[in-house]
PDB file of C-alpha atoms in Angstrom:
ATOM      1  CA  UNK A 193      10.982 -20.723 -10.604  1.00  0.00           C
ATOM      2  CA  UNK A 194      13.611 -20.485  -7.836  1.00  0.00           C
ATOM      3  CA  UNK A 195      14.253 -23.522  -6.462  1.00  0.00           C
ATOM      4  CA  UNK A 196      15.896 -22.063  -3.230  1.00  0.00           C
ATOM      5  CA  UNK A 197      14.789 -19.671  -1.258  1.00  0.00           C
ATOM      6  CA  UNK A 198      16.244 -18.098   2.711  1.00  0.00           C
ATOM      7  CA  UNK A 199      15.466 -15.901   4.994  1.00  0.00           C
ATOM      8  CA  UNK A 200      12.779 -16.519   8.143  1.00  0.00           C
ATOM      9  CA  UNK A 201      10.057 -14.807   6.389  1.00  0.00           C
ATOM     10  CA  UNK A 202      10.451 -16.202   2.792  1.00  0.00           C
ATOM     11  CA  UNK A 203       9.982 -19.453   3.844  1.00  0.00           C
ATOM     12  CA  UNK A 204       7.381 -19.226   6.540  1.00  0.00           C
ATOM     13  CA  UNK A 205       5.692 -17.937   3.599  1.00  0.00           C
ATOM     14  CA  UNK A 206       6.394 -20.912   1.959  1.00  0.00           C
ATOM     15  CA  UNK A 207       5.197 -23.174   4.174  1.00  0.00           C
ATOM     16  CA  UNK A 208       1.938 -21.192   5.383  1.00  0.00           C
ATOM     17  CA  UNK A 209       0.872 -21.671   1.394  1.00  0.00           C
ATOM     18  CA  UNK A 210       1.621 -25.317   0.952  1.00  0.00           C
ATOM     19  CA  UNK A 211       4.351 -25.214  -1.287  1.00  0.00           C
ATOM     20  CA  UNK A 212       6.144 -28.175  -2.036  1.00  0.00           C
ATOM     21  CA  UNK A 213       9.267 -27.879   0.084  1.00  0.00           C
ATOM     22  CA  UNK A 214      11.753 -30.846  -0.297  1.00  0.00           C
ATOM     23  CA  UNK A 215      13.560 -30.208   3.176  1.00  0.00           C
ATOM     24  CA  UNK A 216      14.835 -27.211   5.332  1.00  0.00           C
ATOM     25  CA  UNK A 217      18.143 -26.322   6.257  1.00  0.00           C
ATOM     26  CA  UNK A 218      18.531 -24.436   9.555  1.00  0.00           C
ATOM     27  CA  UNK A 219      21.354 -23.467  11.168  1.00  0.00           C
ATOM     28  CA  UNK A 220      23.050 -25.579  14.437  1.00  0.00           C
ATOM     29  CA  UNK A 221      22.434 -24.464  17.774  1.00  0.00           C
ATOM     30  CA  UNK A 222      19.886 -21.158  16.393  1.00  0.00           C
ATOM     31  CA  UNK A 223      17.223 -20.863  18.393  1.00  0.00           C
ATOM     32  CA  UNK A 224      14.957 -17.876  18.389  1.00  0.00           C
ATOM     33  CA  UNK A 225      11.247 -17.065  18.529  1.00  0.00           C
ATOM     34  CA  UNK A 226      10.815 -17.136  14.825  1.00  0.00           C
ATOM     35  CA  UNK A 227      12.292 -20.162  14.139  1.00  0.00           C
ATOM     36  CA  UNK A 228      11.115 -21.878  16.378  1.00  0.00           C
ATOM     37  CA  UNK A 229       7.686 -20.879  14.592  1.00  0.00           C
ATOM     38  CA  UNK A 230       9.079 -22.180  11.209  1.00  0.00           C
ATOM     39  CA  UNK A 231       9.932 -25.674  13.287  1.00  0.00           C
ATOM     40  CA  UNK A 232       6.699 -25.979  14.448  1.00  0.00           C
ATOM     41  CA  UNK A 233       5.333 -25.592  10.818  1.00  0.00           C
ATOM     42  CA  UNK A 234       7.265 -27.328   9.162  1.00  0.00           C
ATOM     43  CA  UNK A 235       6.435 -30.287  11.725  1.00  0.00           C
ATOM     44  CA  UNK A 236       2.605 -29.658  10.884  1.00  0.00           C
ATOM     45  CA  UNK A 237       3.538 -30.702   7.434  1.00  0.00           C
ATOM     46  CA  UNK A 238       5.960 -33.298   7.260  1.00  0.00           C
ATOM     47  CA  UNK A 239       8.776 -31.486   6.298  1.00  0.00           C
ATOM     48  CA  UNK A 240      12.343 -32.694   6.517  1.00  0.00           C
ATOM     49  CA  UNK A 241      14.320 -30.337   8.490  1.00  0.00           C
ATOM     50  CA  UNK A 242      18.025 -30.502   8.795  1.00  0.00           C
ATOM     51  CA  UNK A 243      20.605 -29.007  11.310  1.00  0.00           C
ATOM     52  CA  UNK A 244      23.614 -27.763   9.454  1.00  0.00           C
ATOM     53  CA  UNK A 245      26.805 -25.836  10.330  1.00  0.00           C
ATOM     54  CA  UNK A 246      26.729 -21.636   9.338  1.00  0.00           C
ATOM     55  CA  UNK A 247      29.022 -22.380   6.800  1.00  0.00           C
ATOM     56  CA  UNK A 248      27.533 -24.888   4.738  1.00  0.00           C
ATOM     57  CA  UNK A 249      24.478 -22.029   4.570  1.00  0.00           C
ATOM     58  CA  UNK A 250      27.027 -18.745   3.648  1.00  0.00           C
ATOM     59  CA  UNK A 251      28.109 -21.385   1.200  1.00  0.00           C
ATOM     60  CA  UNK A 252      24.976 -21.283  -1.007  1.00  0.00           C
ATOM     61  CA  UNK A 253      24.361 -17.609  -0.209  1.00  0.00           C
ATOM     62  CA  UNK A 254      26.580 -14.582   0.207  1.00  0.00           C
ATOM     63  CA  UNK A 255      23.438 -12.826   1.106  1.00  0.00           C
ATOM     64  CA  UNK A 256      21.889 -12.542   4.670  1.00  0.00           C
ATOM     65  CA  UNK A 257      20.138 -15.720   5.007  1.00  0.00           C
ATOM     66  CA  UNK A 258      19.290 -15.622   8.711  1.00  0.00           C
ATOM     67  CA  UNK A 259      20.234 -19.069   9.629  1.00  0.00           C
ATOM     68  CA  UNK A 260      17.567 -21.003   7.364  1.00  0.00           C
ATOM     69  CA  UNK A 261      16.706 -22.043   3.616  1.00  0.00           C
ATOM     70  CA  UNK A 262      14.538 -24.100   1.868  1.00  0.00           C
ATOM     71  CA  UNK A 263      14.247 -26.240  -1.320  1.00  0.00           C
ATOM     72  CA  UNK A 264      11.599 -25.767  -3.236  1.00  0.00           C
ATOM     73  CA  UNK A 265      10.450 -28.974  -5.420  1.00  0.00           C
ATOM     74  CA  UNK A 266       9.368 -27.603  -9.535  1.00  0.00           C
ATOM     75  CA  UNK A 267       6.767 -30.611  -9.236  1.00  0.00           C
ATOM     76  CA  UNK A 268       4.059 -31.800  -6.668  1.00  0.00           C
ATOM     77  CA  UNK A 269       4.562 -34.999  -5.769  1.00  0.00           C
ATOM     78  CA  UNK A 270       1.789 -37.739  -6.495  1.00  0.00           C
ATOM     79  CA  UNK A 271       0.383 -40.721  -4.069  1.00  0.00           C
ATOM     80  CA  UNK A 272       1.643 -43.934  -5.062  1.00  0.00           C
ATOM     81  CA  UNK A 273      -2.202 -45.595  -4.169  1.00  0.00           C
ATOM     82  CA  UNK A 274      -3.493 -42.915  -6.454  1.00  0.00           C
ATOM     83  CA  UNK A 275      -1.413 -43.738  -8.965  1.00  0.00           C
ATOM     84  CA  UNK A 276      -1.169 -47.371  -9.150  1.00  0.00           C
ATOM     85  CA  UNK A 277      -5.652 -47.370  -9.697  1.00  0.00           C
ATOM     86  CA  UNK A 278      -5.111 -45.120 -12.503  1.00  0.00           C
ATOM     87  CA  UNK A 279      -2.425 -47.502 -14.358  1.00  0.00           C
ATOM     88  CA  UNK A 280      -4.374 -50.320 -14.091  1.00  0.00           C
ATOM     89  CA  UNK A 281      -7.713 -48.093 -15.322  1.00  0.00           C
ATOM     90  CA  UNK A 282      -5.877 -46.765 -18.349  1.00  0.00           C
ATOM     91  CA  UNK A 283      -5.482 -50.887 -19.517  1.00  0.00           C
ATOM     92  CA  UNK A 284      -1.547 -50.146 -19.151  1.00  0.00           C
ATOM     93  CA  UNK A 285       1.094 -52.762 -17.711  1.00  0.00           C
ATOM     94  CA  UNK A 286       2.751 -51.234 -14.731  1.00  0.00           C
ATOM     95  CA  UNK A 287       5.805 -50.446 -14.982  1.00  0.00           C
ATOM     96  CA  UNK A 288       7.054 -48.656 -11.775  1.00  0.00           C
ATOM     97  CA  UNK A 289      10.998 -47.479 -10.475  1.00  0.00           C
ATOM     98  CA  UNK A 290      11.963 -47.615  -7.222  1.00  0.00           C
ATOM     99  CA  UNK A 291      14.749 -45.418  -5.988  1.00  0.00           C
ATOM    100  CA  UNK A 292      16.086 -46.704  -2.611  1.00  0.00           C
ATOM    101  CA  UNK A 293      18.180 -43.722  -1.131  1.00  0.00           C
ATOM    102  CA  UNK A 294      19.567 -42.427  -4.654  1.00  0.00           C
ATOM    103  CA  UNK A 295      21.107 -38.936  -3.279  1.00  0.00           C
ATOM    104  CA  UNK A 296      22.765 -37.219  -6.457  1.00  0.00           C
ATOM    105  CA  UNK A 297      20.571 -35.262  -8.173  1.00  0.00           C
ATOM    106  CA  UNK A 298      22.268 -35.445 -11.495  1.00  0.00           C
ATOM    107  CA  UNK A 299      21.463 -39.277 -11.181  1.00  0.00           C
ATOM    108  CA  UNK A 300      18.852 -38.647 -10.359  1.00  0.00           C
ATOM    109  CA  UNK A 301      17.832 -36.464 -13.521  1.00  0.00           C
ATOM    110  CA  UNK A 302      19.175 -39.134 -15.928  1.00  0.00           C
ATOM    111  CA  UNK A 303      17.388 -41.601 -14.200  1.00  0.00           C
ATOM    112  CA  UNK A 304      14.165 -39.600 -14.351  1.00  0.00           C
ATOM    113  CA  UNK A 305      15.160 -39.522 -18.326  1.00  0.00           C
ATOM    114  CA  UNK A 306      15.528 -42.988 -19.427  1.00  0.00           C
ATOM    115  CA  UNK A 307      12.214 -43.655 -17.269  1.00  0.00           C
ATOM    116  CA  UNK A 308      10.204 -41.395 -19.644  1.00  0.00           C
ATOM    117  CA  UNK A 309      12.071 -42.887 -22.898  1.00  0.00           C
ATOM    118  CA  UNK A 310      11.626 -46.485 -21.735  1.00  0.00           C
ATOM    119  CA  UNK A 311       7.682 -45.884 -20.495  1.00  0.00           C
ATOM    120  CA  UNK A 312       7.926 -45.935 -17.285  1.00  0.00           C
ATOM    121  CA  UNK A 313       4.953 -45.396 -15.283  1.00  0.00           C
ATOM    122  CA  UNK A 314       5.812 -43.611 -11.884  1.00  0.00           C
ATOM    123  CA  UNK A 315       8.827 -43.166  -9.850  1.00  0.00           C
ATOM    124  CA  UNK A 316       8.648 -44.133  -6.140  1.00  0.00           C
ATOM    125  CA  UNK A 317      11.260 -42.331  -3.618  1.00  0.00           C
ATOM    126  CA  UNK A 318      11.749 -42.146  -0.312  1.00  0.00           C
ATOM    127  CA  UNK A 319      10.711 -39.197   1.981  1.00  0.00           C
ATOM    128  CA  UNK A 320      14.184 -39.303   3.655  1.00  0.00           C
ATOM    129  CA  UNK A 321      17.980 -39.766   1.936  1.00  0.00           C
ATOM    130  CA  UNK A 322      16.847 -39.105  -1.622  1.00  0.00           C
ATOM    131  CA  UNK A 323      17.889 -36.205  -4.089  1.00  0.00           C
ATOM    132  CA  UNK A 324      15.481 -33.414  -4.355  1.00  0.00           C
ATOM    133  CA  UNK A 325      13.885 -32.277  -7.603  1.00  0.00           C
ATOM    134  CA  UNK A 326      16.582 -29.200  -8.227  1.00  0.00           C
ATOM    135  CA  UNK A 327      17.621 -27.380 -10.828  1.00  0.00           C
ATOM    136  CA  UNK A 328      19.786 -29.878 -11.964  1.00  0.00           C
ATOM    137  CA  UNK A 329      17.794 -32.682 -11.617  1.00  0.00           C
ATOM    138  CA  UNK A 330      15.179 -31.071 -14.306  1.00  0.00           C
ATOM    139  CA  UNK A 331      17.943 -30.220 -16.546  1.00  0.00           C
ATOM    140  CA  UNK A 332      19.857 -33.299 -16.539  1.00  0.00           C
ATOM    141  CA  UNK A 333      16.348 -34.772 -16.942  1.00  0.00           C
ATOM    142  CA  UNK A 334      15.665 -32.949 -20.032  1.00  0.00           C
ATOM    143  CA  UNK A 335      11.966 -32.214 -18.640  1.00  0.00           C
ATOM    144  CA  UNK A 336      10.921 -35.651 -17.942  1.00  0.00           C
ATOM    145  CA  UNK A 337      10.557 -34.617 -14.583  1.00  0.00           C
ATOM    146  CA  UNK A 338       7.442 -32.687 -15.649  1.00  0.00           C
ATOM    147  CA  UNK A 339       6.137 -35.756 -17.498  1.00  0.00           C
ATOM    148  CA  UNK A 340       6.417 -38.851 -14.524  1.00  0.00           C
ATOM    149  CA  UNK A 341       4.789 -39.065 -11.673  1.00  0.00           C
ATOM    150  CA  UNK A 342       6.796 -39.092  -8.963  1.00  0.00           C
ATOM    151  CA  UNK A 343       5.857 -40.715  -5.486  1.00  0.00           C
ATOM    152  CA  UNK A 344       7.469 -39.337  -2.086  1.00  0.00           C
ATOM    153  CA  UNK A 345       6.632 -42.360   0.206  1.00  0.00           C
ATOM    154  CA  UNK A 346       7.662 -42.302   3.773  1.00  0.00           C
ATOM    155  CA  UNK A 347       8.056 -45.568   4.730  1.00  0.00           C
ATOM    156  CA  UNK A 348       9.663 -47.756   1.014  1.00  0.00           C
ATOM    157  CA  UNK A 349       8.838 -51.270   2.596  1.00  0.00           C
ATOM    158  CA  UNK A 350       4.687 -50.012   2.517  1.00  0.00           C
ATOM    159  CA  UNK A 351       5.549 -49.060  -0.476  1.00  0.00           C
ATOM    160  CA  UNK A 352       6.564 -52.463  -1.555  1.00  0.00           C
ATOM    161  CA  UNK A 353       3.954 -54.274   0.327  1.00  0.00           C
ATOM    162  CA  UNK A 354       1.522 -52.507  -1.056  1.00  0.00           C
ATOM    163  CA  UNK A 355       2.706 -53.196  -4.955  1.00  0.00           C
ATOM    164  CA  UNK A 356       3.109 -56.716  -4.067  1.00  0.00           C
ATOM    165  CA  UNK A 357      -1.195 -56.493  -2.588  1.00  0.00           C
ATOM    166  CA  UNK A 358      -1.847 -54.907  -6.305  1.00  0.00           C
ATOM    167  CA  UNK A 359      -0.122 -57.598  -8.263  1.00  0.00           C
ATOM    168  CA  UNK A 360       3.118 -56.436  -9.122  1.00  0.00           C
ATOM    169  CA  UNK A 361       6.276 -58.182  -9.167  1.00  0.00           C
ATOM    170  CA  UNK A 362       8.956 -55.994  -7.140  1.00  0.00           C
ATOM    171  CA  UNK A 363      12.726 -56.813  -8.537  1.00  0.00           C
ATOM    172  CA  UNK A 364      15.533 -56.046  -6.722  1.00  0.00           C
ATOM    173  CA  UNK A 365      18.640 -54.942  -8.881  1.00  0.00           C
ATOM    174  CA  UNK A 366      21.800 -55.705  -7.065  1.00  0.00           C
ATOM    175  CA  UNK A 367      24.622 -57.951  -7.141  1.00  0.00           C
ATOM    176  CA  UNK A 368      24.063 -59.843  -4.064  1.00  0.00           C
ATOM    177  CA  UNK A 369      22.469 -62.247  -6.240  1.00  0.00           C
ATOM    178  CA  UNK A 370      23.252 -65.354  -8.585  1.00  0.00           C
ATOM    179  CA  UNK A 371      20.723 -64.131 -11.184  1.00  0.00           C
ATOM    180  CA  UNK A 372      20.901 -62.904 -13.940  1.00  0.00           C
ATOM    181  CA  UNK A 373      18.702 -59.734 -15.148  1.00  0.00           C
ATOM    182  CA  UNK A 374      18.067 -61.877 -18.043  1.00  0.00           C
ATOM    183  CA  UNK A 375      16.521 -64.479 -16.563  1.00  0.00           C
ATOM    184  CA  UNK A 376      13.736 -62.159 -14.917  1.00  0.00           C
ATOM    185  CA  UNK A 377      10.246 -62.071 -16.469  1.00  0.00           C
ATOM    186  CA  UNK A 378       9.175 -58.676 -16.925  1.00  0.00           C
ATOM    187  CA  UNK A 379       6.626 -59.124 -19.577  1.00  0.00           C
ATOM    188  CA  UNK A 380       3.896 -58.709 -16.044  1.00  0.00           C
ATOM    189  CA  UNK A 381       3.131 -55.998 -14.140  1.00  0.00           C
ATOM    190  CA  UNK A 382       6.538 -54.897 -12.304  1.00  0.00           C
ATOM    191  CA  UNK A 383       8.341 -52.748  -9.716  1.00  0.00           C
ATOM    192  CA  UNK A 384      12.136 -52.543 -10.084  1.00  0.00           C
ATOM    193  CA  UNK A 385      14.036 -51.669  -7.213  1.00  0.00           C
ATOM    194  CA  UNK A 386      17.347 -49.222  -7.655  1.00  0.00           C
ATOM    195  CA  UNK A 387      19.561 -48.999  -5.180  1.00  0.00           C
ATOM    196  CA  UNK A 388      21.816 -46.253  -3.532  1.00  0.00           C
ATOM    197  CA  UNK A 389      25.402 -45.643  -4.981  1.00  0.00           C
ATOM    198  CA  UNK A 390      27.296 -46.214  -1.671  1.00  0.00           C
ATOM    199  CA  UNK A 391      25.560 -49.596  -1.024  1.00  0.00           C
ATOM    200  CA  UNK A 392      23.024 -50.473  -3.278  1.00  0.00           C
ATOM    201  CA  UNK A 393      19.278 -52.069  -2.514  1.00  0.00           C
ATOM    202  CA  UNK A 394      19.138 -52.096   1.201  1.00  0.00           C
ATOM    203  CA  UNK A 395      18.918 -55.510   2.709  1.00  0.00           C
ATOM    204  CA  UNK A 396      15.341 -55.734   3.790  1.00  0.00           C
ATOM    205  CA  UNK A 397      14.545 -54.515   0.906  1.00  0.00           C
ATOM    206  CA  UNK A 398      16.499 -57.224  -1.069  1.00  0.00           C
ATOM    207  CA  UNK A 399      14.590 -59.655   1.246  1.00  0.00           C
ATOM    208  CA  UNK A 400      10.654 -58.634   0.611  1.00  0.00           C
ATOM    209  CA  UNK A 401      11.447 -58.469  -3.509  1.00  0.00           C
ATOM    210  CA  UNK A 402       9.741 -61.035  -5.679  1.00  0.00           C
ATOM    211  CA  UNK A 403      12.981 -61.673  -7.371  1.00  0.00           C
ATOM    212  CA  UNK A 404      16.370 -60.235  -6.891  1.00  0.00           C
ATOM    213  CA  UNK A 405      18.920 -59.885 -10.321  1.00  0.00           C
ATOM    214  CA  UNK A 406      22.127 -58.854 -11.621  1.00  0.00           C
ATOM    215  CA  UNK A 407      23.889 -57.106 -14.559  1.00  0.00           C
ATOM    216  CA  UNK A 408      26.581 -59.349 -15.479  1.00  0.00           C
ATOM    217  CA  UNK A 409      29.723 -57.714 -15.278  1.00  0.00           C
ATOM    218  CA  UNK A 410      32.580 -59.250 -17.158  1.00  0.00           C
ATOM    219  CA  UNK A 411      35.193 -56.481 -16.250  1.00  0.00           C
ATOM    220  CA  UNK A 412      37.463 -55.666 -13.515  1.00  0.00           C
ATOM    221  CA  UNK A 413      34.939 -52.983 -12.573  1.00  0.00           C
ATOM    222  CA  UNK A 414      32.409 -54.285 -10.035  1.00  0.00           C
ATOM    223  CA  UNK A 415      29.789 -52.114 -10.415  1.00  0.00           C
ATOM    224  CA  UNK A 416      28.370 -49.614 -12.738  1.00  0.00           C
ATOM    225  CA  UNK A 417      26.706 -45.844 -12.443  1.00  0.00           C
ATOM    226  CA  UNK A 418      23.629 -46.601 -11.166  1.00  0.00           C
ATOM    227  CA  UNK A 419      21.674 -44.039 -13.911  1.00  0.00           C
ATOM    228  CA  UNK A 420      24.033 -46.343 -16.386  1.00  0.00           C
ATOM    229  CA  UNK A 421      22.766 -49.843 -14.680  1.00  0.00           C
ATOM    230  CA  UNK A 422      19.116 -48.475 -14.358  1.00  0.00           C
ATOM    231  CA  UNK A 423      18.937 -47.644 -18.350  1.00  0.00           C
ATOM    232  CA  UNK A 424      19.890 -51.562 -18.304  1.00  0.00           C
ATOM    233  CA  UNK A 425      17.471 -52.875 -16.670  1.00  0.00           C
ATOM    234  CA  UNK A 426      14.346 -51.084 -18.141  1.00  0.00           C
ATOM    235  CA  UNK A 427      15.454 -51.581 -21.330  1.00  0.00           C
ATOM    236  CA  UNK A 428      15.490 -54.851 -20.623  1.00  0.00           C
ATOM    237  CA  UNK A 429      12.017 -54.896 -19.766  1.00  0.00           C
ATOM    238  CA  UNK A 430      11.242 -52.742 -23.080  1.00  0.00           C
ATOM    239  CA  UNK A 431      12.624 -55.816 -25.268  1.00  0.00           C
ATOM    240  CA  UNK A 432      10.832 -58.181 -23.405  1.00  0.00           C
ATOM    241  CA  UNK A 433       7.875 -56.534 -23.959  1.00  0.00           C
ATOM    242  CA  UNK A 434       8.324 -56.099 -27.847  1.00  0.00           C
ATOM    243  CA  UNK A 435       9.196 -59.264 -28.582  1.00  0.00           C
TER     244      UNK A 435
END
C-alpha cells in the first residue's frame, strides 16, 4: 500500500471513499476552486489539515504534486468505548497505553512493539500532535501495528475520564513525581499514560491520573527514550501480574 499519495484528484478520491487519511498537507497561501473542494471535505470528516511551505512538499516529491498530499494510515483506527466492552467481555484485565503527543514515528513503531510482546490491550492516541501510522512506524513495529487496536481520540482527557467511569486505574509515567514505578499496583485493570519526548505527560493530564510514577534513574542522564522507558513500565506490569 502507498502510504502517501498527492495531487488534487488522488486525494479527493481519497477522501470521497473514506479512506483512512492521517492528515493533509496543503500548500501556504494556495487557494483555488479545487482545493478549496478538498478543504471542505476534508472538514466533513475530521481530517487534520496542515498549511505548509512549497518546499517542505517538493521535498517529499520531485513529481508535480499540485500543492497538496495526504497520509494514508495501513490500519483503521478503532473506538476506544468499543473497545474497552469487548476487553472486559473477553474476561481479560485491561491493560491499555496512552500516548500523550508521541510525534516520532519510529517511537512510535517500537512502542507499538513491546505493547504486543507485553499484552497490551489497545493503544489510545491523540487526534492532533501524534505520529501517523507510516511506513516506518509498521516496520519498526515489526507488524504489531496490524495486531493492536489503536484508538484516535480527539479530546485525551475524555479519554481518561472515561477509563477512570469503567474502572481502570490511569498512571501517569513521568518524573514530576516522588514515586516510584515500583510502588504502583498494576495487578488491576490499568491505563498507563506515556508522555511526549520534548516534555513528557502534559500537566492536566498528570493531574486527573490515579497515580503518577517514576523510573528511577541513578545516572547523570535525566531521562530515558521514551520507547526505552515505556518497555519499563509494561514490563513492570507483566511481572506483577506473573507473580
Amino acid at each position: 500500500m502507498n502510504y502517501r499519495i498527492f495531487g488534487i484528484h488522488p486525494v479527493m478520491e481519497a477522501l470521497q471513499t473514506e479512506q483512512t487519511i492521517d492528515k493533509i498537507l496543503v500548500q501556504s497561501n494556495l487557494r483555488n476552486d479545487n482545493i478549496r473542494k478538498v478543504l471542505q471535505k476534508a472538514a466533513e470528516l475530521k481530517v487534520p489539515v496542515q498549511q505548509v511551505p512549497m518546499e517542505k512538499l517538493n521535498r517529499l516529491t520531485r513529481k508535480n504534486h499540485q500543492g497538496i498530499f495526504a497520509f494514508l494510515s495501513p490500519v483503521v483506527y478503532s473506538r476506544l468505548d468499543v473497545v474497552v466492552p469487548e476487553i472486559f467481555e473477553q474476561g481479560k484485565m485491561p491493560l491499555i497505553l496512552i500516548l500523550d503527543r508521541i510525534s516520532d514515528t519510529r517511537n512510535f513503531g517500537a512502542i507499538l512493539r513491546t505493547c504486543d510482546a507485553a499484552g497490551v490491550h489497545a493503544v489510545v492516541v491523540p487526534e492532533k500532535g501524534s505520529a501517523s501510522i507510516t511506513e516506518d512506524a509498521v516496520k519498526t513495529s515489526a507488524g504489531a501495528v496490524f495486531s493492536i487496536p489503536v484508538c484516535k481520540e480527539k479530546y485525551l482527557q475524555r479519554s481518561v475520564e472515561f477509563l477512570q467511569q469503567c474502572g481502570i486505574a490511569v498512571v501517569s509515567a513521568t518524573e514530576k513525581t516522588d514515586n516510584l514505578l515500583y510502588t504502583a499496583d498494576f495487578n488491576q485493570p490499568v491505563a498507563v499514560i506515556m508522555g511526549s519526548e520534548e516534555d513528557g505527560v502534559s500537566p492536566q493530564l498528570i493531574k486527573m491520573s490515579d497515580y503518577a510514577v517514576k523510573l528511577p534513574m541513578l545516572g547523570n542522564i535525566g531521562s530515558l527514550n521514551v520507547s526505552v522507558a515505556c518497555g519499563a513500565v509494561l514490563y513492570e506490569t507483566v511481572r506483577q501480574r506473573l507473580t
